[in-house]
mmCIF file of C-alpha atoms and ligand atoms in Angstrom:
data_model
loop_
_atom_site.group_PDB
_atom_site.id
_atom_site.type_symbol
_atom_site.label_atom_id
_atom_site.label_comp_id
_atom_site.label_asym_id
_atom_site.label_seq_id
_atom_site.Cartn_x
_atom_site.Cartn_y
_atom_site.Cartn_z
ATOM 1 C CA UNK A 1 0.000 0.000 0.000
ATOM 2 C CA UNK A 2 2.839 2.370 0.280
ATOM 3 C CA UNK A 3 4.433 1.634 -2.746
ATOM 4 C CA UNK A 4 1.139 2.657 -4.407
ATOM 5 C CA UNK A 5 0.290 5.494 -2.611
ATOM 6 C CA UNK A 6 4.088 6.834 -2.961
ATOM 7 C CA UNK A 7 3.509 5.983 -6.956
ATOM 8 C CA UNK A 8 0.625 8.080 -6.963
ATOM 9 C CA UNK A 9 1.856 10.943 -5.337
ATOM 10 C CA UNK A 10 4.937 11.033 -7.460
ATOM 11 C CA UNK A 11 2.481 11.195 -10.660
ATOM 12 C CA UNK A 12 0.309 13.785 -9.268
ATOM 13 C CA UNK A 13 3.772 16.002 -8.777
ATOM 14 C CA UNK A 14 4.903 15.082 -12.507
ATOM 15 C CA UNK A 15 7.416 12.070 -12.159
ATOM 16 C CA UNK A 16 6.170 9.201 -13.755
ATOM 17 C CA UNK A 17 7.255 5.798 -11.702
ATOM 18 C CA UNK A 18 7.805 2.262 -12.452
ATOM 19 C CA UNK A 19 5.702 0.167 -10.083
ATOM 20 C CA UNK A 20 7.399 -3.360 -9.953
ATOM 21 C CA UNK A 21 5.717 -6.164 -7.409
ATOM 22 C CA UNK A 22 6.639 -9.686 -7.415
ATOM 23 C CA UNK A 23 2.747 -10.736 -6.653
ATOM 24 C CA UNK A 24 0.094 -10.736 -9.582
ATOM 25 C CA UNK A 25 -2.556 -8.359 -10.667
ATOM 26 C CA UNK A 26 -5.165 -7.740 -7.857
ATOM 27 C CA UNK A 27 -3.896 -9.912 -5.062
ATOM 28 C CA UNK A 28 -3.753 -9.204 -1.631
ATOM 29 C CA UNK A 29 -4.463 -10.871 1.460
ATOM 30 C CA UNK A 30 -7.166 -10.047 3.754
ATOM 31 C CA UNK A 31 -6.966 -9.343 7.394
ATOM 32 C CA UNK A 32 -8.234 -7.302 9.981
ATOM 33 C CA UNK A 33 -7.427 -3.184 9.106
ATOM 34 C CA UNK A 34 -7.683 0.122 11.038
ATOM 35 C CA UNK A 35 -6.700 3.087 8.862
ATOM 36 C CA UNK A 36 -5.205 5.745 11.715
ATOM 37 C CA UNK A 37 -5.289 9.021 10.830
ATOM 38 C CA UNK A 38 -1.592 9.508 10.369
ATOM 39 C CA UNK A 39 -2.302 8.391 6.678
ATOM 40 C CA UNK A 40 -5.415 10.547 5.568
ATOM 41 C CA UNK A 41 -3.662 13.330 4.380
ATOM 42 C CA UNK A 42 -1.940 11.115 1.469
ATOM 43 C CA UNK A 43 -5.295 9.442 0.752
ATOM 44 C CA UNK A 44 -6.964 12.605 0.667
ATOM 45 C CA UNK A 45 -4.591 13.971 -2.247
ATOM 46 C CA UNK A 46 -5.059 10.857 -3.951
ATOM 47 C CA UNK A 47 -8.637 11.040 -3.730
ATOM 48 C CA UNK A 48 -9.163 8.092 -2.157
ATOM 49 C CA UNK A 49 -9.939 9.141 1.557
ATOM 50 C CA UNK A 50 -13.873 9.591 1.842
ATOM 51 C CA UNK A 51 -14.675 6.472 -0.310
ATOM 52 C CA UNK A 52 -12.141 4.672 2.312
ATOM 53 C CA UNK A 53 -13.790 6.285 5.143
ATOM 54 C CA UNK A 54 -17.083 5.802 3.837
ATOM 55 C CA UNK A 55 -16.714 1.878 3.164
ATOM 56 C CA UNK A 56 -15.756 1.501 6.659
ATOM 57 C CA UNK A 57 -16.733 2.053 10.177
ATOM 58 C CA UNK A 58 -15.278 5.033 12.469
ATOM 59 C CA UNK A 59 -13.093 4.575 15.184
ATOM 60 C CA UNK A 60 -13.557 6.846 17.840
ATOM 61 C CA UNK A 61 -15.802 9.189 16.160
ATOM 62 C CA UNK A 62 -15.379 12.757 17.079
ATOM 63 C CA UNK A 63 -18.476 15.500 16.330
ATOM 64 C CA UNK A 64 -17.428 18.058 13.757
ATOM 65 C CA UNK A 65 -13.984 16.251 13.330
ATOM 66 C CA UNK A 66 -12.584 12.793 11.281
ATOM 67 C CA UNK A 67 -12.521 9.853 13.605
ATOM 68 C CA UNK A 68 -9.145 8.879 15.169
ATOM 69 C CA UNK A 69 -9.081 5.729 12.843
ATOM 70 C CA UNK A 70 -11.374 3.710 10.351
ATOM 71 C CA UNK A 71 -12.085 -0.281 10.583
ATOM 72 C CA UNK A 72 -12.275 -1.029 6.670
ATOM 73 C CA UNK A 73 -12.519 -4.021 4.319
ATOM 74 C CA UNK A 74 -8.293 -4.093 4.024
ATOM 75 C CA UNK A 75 -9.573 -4.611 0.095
ATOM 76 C CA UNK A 76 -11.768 -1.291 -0.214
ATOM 77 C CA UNK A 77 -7.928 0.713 0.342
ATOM 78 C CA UNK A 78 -6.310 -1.794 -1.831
ATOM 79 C CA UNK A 79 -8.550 -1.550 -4.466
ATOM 80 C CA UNK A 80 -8.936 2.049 -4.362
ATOM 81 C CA UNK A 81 -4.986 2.072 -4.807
ATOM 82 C CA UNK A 82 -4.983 0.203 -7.409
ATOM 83 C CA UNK A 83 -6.991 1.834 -9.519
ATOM 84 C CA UNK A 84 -5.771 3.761 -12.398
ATOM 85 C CA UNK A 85 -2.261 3.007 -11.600
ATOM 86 C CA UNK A 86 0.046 1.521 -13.857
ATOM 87 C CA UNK A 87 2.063 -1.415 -12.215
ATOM 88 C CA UNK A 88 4.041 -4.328 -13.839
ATOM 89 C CA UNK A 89 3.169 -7.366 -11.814
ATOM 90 C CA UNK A 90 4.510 -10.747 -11.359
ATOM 91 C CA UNK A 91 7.926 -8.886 -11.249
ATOM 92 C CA UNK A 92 10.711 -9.576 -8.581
ATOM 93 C CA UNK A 93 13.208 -7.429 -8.002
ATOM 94 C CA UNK A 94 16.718 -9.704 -7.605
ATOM 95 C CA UNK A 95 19.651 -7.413 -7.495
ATOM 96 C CA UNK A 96 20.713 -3.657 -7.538
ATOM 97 C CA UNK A 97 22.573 -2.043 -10.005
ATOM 98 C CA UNK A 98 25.516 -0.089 -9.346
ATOM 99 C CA UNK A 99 27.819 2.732 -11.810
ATOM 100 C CA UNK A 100 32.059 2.870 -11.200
ATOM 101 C CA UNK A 101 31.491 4.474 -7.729
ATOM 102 C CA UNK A 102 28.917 2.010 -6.168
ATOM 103 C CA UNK A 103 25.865 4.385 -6.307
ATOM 104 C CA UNK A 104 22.755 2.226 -6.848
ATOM 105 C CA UNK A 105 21.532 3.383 -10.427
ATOM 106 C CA UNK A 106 19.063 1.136 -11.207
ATOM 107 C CA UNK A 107 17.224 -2.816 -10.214
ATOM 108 C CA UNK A 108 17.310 -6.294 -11.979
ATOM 109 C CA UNK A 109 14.064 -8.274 -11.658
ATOM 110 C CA UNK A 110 12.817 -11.355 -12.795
ATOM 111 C CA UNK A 111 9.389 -11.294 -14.659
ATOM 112 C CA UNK A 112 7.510 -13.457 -17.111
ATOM 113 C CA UNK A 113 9.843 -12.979 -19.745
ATOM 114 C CA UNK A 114 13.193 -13.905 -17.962
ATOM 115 C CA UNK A 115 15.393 -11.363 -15.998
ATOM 116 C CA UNK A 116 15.573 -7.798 -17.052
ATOM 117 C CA UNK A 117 16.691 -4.331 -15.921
ATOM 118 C CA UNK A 118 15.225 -0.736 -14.897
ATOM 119 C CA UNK A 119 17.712 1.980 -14.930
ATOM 120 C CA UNK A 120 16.244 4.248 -12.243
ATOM 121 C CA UNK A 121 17.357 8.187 -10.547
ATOM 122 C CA UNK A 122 16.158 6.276 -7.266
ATOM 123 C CA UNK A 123 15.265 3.313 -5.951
ATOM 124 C CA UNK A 124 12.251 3.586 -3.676
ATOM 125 C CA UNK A 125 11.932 0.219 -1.507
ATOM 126 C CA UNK A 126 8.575 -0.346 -0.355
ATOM 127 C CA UNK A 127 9.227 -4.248 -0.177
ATOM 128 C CA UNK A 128 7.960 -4.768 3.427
ATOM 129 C CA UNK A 129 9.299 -5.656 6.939
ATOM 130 C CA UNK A 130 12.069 -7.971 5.469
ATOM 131 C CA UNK A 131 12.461 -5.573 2.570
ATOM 132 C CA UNK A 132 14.590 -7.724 -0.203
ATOM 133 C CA UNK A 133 15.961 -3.825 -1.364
ATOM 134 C CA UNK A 134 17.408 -3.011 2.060
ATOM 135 C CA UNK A 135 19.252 -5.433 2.176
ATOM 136 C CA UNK A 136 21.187 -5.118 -1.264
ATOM 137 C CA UNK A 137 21.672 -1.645 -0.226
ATOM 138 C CA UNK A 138 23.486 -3.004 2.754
ATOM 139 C CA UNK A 139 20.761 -0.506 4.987
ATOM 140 C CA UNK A 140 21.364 -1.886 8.847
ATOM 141 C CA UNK A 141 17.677 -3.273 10.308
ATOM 142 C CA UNK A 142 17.704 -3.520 14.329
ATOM 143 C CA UNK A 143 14.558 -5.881 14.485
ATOM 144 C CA UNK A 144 13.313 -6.903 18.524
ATOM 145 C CA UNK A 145 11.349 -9.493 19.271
ATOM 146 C CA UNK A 146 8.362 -8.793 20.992
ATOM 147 C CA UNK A 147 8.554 -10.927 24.806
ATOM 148 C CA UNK A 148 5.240 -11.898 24.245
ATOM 149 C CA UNK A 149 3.564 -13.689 21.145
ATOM 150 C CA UNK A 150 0.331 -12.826 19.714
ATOM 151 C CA UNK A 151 -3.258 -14.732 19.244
ATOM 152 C CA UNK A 152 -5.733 -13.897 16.333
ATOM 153 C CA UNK A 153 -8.960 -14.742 14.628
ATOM 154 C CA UNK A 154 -10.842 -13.171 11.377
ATOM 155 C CA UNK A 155 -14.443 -13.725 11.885
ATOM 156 C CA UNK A 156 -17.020 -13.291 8.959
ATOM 157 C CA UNK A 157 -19.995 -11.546 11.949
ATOM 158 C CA UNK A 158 -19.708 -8.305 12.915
ATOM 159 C CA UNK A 159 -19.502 -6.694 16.140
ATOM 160 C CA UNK A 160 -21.713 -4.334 17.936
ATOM 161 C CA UNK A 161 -18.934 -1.698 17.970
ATOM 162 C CA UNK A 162 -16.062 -1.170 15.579
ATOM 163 C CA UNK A 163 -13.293 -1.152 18.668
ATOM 164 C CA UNK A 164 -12.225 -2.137 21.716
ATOM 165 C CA UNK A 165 -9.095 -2.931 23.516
ATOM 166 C CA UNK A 166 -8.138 -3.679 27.447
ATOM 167 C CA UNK A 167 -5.177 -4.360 29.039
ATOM 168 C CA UNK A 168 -4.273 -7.282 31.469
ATOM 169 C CA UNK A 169 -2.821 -7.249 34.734
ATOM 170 C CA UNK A 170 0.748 -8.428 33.378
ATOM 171 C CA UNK A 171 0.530 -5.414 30.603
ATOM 172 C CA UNK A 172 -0.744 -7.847 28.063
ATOM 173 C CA UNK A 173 -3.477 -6.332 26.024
ATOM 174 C CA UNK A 174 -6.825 -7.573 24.211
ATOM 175 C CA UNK A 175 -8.445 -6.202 21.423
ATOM 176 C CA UNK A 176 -11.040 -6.451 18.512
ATOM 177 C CA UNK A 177 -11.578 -4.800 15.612
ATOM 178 C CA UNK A 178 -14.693 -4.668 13.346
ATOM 179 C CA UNK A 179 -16.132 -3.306 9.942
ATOM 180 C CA UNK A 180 -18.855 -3.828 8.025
ATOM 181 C CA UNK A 181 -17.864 -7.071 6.454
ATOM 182 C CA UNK A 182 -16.295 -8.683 9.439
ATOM 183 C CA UNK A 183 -13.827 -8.625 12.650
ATOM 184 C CA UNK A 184 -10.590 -9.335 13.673
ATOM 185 C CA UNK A 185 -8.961 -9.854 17.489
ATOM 186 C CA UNK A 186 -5.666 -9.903 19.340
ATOM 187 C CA UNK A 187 -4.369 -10.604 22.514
ATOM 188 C CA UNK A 188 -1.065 -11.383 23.680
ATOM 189 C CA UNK A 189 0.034 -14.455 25.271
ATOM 190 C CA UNK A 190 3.294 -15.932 26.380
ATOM 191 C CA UNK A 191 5.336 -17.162 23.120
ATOM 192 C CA UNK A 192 4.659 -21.037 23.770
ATOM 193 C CA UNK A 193 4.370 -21.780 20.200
ATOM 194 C CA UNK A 194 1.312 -22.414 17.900
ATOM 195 C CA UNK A 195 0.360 -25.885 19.516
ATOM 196 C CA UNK A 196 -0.110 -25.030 22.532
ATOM 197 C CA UNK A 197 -1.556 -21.990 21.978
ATOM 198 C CA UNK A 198 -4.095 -23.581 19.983
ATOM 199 C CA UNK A 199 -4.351 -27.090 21.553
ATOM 200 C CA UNK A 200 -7.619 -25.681 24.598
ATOM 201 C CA UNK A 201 -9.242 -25.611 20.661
ATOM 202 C CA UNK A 202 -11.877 -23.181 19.340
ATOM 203 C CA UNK A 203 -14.656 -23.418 21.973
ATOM 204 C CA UNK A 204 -12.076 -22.535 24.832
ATOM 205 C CA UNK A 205 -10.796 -19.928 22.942
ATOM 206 C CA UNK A 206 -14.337 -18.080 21.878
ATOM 207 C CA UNK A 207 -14.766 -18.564 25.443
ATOM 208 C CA UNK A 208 -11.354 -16.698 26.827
ATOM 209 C CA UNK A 209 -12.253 -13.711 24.663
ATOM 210 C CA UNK A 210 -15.859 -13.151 25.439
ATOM 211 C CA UNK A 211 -14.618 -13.040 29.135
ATOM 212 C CA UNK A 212 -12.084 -10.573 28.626
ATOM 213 C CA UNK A 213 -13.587 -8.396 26.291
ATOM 214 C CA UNK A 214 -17.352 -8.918 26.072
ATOM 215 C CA UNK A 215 -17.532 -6.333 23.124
ATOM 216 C CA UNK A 216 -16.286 -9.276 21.044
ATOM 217 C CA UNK A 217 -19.187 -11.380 21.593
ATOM 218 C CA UNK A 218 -20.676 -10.951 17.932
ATOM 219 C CA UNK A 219 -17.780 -10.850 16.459
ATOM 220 C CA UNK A 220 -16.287 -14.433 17.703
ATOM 221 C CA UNK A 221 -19.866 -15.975 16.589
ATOM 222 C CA UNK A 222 -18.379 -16.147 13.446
ATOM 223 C CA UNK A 223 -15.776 -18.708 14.511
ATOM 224 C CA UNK A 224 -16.173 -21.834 13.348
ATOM 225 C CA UNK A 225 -12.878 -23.558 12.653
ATOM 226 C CA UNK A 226 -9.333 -23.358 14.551
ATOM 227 C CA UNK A 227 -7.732 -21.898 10.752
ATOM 228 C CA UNK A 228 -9.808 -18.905 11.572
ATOM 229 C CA UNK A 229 -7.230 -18.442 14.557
ATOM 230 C CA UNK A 230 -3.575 -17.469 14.035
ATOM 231 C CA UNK A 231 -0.547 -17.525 16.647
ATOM 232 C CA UNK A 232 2.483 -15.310 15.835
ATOM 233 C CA UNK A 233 5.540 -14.427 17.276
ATOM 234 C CA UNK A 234 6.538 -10.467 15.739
ATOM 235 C CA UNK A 235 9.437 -8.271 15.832
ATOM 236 C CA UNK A 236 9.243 -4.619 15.727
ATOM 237 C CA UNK A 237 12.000 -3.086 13.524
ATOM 238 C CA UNK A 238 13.610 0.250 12.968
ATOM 239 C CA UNK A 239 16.607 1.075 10.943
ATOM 240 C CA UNK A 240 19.585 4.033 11.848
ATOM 241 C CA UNK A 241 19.424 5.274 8.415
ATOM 242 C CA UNK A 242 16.833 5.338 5.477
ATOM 243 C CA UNK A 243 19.108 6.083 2.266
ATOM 244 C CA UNK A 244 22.102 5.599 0.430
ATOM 245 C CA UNK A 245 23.061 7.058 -2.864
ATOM 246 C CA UNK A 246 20.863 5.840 -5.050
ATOM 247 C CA UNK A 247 18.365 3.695 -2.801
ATOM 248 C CA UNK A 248 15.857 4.963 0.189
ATOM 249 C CA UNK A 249 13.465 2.889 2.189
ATOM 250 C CA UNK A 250 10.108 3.792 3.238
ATOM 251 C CA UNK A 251 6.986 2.185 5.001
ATOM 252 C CA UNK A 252 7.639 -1.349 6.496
ATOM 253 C CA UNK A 253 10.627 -1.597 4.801
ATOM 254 C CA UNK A 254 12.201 1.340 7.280
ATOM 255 C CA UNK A 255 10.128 0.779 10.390
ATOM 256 C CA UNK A 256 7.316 -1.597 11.927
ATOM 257 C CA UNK A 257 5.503 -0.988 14.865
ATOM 258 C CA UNK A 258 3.483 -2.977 17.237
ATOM 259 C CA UNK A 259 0.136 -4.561 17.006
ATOM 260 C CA UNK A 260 -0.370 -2.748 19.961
ATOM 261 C CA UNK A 261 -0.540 0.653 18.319
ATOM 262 C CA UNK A 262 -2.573 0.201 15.018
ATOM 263 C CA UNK A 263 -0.175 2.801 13.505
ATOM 264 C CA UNK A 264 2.170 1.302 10.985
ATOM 265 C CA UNK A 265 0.611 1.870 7.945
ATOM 266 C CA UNK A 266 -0.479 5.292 8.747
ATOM 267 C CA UNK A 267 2.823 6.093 9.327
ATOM 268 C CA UNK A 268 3.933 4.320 6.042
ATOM 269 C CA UNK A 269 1.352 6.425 4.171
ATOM 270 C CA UNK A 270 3.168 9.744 5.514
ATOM 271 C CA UNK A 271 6.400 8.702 4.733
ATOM 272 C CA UNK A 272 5.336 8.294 0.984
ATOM 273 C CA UNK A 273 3.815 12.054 1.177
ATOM 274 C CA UNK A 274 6.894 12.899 2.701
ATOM 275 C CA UNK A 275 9.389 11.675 0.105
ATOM 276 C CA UNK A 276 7.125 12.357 -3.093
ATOM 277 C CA UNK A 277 7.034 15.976 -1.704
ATOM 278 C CA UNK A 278 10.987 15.865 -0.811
ATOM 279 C CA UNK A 279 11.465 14.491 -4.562
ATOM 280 C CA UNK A 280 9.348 17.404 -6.527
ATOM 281 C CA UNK A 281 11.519 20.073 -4.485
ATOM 282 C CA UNK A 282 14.720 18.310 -5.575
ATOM 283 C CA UNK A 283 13.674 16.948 -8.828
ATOM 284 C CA UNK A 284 16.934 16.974 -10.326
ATOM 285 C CA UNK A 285 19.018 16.102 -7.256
ATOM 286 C CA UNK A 286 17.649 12.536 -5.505
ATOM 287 C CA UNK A 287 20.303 12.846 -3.087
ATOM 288 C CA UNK A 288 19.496 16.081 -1.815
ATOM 289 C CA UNK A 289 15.656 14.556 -2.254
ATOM 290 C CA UNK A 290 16.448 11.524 0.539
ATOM 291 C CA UNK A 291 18.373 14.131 2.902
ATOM 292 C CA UNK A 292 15.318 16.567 3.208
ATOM 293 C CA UNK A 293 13.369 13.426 3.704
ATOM 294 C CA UNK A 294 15.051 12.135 5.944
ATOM 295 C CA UNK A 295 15.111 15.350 7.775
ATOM 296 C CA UNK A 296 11.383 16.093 8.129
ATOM 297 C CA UNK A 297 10.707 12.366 8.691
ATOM 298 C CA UNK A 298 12.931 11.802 11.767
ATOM 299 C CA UNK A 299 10.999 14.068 14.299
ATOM 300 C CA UNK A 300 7.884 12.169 13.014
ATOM 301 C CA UNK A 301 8.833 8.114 12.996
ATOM 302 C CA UNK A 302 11.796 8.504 15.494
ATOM 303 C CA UNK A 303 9.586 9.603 18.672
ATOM 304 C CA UNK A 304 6.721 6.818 17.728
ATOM 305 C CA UNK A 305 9.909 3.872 17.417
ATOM 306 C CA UNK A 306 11.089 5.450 20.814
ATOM 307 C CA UNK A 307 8.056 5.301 22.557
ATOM 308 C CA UNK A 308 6.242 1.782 21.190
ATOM 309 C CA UNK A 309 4.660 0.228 23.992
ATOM 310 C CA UNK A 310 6.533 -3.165 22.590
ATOM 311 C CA UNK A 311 9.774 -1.343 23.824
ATOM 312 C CA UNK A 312 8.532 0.449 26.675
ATOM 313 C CA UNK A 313 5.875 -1.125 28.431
ATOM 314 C CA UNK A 314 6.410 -0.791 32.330
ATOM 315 C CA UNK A 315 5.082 -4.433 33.293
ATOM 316 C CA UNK A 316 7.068 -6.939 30.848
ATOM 317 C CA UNK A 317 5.388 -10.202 30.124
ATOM 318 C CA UNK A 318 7.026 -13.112 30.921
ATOM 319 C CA UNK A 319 8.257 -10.983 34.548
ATOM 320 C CA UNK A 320 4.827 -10.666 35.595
ATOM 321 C CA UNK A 321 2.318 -13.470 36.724
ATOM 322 C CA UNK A 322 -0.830 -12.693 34.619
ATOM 323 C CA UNK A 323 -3.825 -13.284 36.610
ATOM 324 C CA UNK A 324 -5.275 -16.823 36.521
ATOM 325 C CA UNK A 325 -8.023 -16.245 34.730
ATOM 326 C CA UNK A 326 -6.195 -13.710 32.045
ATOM 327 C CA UNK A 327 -3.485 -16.680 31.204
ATOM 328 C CA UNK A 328 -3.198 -18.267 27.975
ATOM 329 C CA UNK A 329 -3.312 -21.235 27.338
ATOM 330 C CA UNK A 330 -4.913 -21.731 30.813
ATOM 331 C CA UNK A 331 -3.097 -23.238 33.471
ATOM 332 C CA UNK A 332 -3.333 -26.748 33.744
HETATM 333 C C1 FAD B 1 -2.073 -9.213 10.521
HETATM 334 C C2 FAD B 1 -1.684 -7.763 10.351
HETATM 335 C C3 FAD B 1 -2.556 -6.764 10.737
HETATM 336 C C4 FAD B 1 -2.210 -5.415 10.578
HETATM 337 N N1 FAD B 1 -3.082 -4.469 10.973
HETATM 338 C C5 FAD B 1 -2.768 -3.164 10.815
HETATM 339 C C6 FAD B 1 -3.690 -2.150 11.175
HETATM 340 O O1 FAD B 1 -4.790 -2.426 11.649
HETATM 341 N N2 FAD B 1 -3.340 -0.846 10.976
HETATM 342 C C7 FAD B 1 -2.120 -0.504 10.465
HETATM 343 O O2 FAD B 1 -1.863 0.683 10.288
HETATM 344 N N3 FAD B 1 -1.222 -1.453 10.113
HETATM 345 C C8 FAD B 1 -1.525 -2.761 10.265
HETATM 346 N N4 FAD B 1 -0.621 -3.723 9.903
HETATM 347 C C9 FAD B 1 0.624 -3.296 9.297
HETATM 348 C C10 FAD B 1 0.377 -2.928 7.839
HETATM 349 O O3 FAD B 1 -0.215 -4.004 7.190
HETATM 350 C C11 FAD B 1 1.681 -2.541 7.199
HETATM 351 O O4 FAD B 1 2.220 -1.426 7.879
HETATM 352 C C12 FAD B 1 1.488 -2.152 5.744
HETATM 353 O O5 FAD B 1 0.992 -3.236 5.003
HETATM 354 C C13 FAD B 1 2.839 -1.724 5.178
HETATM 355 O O6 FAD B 1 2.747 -1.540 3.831
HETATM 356 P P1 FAD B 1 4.055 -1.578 2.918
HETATM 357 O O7 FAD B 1 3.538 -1.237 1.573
HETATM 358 O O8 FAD B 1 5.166 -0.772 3.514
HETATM 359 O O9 FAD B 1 4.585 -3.087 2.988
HETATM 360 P P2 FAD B 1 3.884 -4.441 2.548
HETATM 361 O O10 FAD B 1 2.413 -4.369 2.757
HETATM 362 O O11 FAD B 1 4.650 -5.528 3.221
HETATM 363 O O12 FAD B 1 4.103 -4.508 0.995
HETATM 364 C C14 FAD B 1 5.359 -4.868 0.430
HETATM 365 C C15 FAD B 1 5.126 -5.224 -1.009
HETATM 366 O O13 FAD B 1 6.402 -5.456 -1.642
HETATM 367 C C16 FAD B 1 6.291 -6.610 -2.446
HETATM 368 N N5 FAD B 1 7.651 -7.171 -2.584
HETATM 369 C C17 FAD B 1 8.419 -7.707 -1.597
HETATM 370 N N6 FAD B 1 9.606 -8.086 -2.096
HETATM 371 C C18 FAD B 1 9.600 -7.784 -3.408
HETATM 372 C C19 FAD B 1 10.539 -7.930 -4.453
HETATM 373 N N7 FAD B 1 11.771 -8.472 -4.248
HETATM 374 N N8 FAD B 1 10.208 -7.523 -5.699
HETATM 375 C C20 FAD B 1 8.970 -6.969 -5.934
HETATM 376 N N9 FAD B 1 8.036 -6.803 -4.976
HETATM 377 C C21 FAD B 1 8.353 -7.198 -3.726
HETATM 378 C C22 FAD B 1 5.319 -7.514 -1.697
HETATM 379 O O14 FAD B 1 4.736 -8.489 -2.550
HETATM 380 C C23 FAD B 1 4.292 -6.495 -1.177
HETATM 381 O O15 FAD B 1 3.269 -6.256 -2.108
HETATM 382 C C24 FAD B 1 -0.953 -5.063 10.048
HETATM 383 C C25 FAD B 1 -0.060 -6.060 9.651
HETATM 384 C C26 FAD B 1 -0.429 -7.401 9.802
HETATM 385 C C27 FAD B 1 0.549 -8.457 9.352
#
């Protein structure tokens, strides 16, 4: 999503971008979304914000004022991205071209019709959390685990409210997300791996959440099978710097945040605004381009990395007892 928005931008301010993605036309894969408000102002240029807002349910409504967030169909932003924008699909990018002084100048990808190459001014990566592009660029990632792991479930029923989130006695949280097409939960747990996690099975689990966050009642109704639920164990990730000569990183690719705090792709959405606007000031000069970028955008992703609850929370799990009736899987 921020490679598109970023490609949109760009056109909008007169540079015309190649859009490579390894996956094929159209595909995505749905989950459970909240749109924060850190990314309406891209949307909003694109066009895209009130038919995002309108397909989906506020968060946190305020009178006179957007909502905090939106729970949407993940496929209604998507969709809307993808629309009228140019993208060659089914297109991995393998390797990084270089000139005589090691500036990046350009990508190699393999496509349909064998391997071939983009000469490029820069080379936006907006390949994800284990960005492929970083990497060649020899950008430094600092991932940390999370101490806890994470529980989910995607539910076709909807809830009574489009929200809600409480915290446990160990400083685990629990929370539940709906729009109009569905609903998706969280909660942490300790990281005992997916067997256990899943082994008290789906009644035990509909159960557990309905007691710890009756909001979600409607919502887990829709569960009827255990691959409806989903244990992971996540990292957050930040990285010192963003560029090098030729290369610059933006979205997941340069930063993920915790479940906890629903902002990552907000915050991925402003980094595209940030660098498409950095880019039409320094058209001719992409260097200068990722500096200024890199300038505005510290003050604005440095303070949220600092200051994740992931990092920072005052009662770790795993040093705290949860209370007996909070733990999961349940004691025997
Ligand atoms: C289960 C789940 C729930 C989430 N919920 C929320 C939420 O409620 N709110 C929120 O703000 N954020 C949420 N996030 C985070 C959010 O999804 C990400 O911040 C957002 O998707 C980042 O977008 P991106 O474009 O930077 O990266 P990605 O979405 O990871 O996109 C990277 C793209 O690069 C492509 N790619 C990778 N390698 C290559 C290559 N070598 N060549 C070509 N293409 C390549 C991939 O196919 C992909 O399309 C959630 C994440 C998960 C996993």
């Amino acid at each position: 999503m921020v490679g598109m928005t970023f490609a949109h931008l760009l056109r909008r301010r007169g540079v015309e971008p190649v859009v490579l993605e390894r996956m094929p036309a159209g595909f995505y894969i749905p989950r459970g979304y909240m749109l924060g408000f850190q990314g309406y102002e891209s949307l909003e240029e694109i066009g895209i914000y009130e038919e995002v807002r309108d397909a989906g349910r506020p968060i946190a409504p305020r009178p006179d004022q957007p909502p905090v967030a939106v729970a949407v169909r993940f496929g209604a932003l998507i969709e809307a991205l993808m629309r009228d924008l140019p993208i060659v699909n089914d297109t991995t990018v393998s390797d990084l071209l270089r000139d005589d002084s090691g500036r990046v100048v350009g990508v190699v990808a393999e496509g349909p019709g064998g391997s071939a190459t983009y000469e490029a001014d820069l080379v936006v990566a907006c390949d994800g959390m284990n960005s492929p592009t970083r990497q060649m660029a020899g950008l430094e990632a600092e991932y940390d685990q999370l101490p806890e792991a994470s529980l989910g479930f995607i539910s076709p029923s909807v809830a009574d409210t489009s929200f809600s989130m409480a915290y446990m006695s160990d400083g685990g949280h629990i929370g539940m997300l709906s729009w109009h097409q569905g609903s998706a939960g969280w909660r942490s747990i300790d990281r005992v791996g997916a067997e256990a996690a899943l082994a008290p099975g789906l009644d035990a689990i509909k159960e557990m959440w309905v007691r710890l966050l009756p909001a979600s009642e409607s919502a887990v109704e829709g569960l009827t099978s255990l691959d409806q639920v989903r244990y992971s164990e996540l990292s957050l990730l930040r990285c010192p710097r963003w560029w090098v000569p030729g290369v610059v990183i933006i979205g997941d690719s340069a930063h993920f945040f915790g479940p906890e705090t629903g902002i990552s792709s907000g915050i991925g959405l402003g980094d595209a605004h940030a660098l498409a606007q950095a880019i039409a000031q320094y058209p001719d000069d992409p260097d200068v381009a990722c500096a200024t970028y890199e300038t505005w955008r510290g003050p604005v992703v440095r303070p949220y990395e600092a200051a994740d609850p992931g990092r920072q929370r005052i009662l770790i799990a795993g040093q705290v007892q949860p209370l007996p009736h909070e733990r999961w899987p349940p004691a025997e």
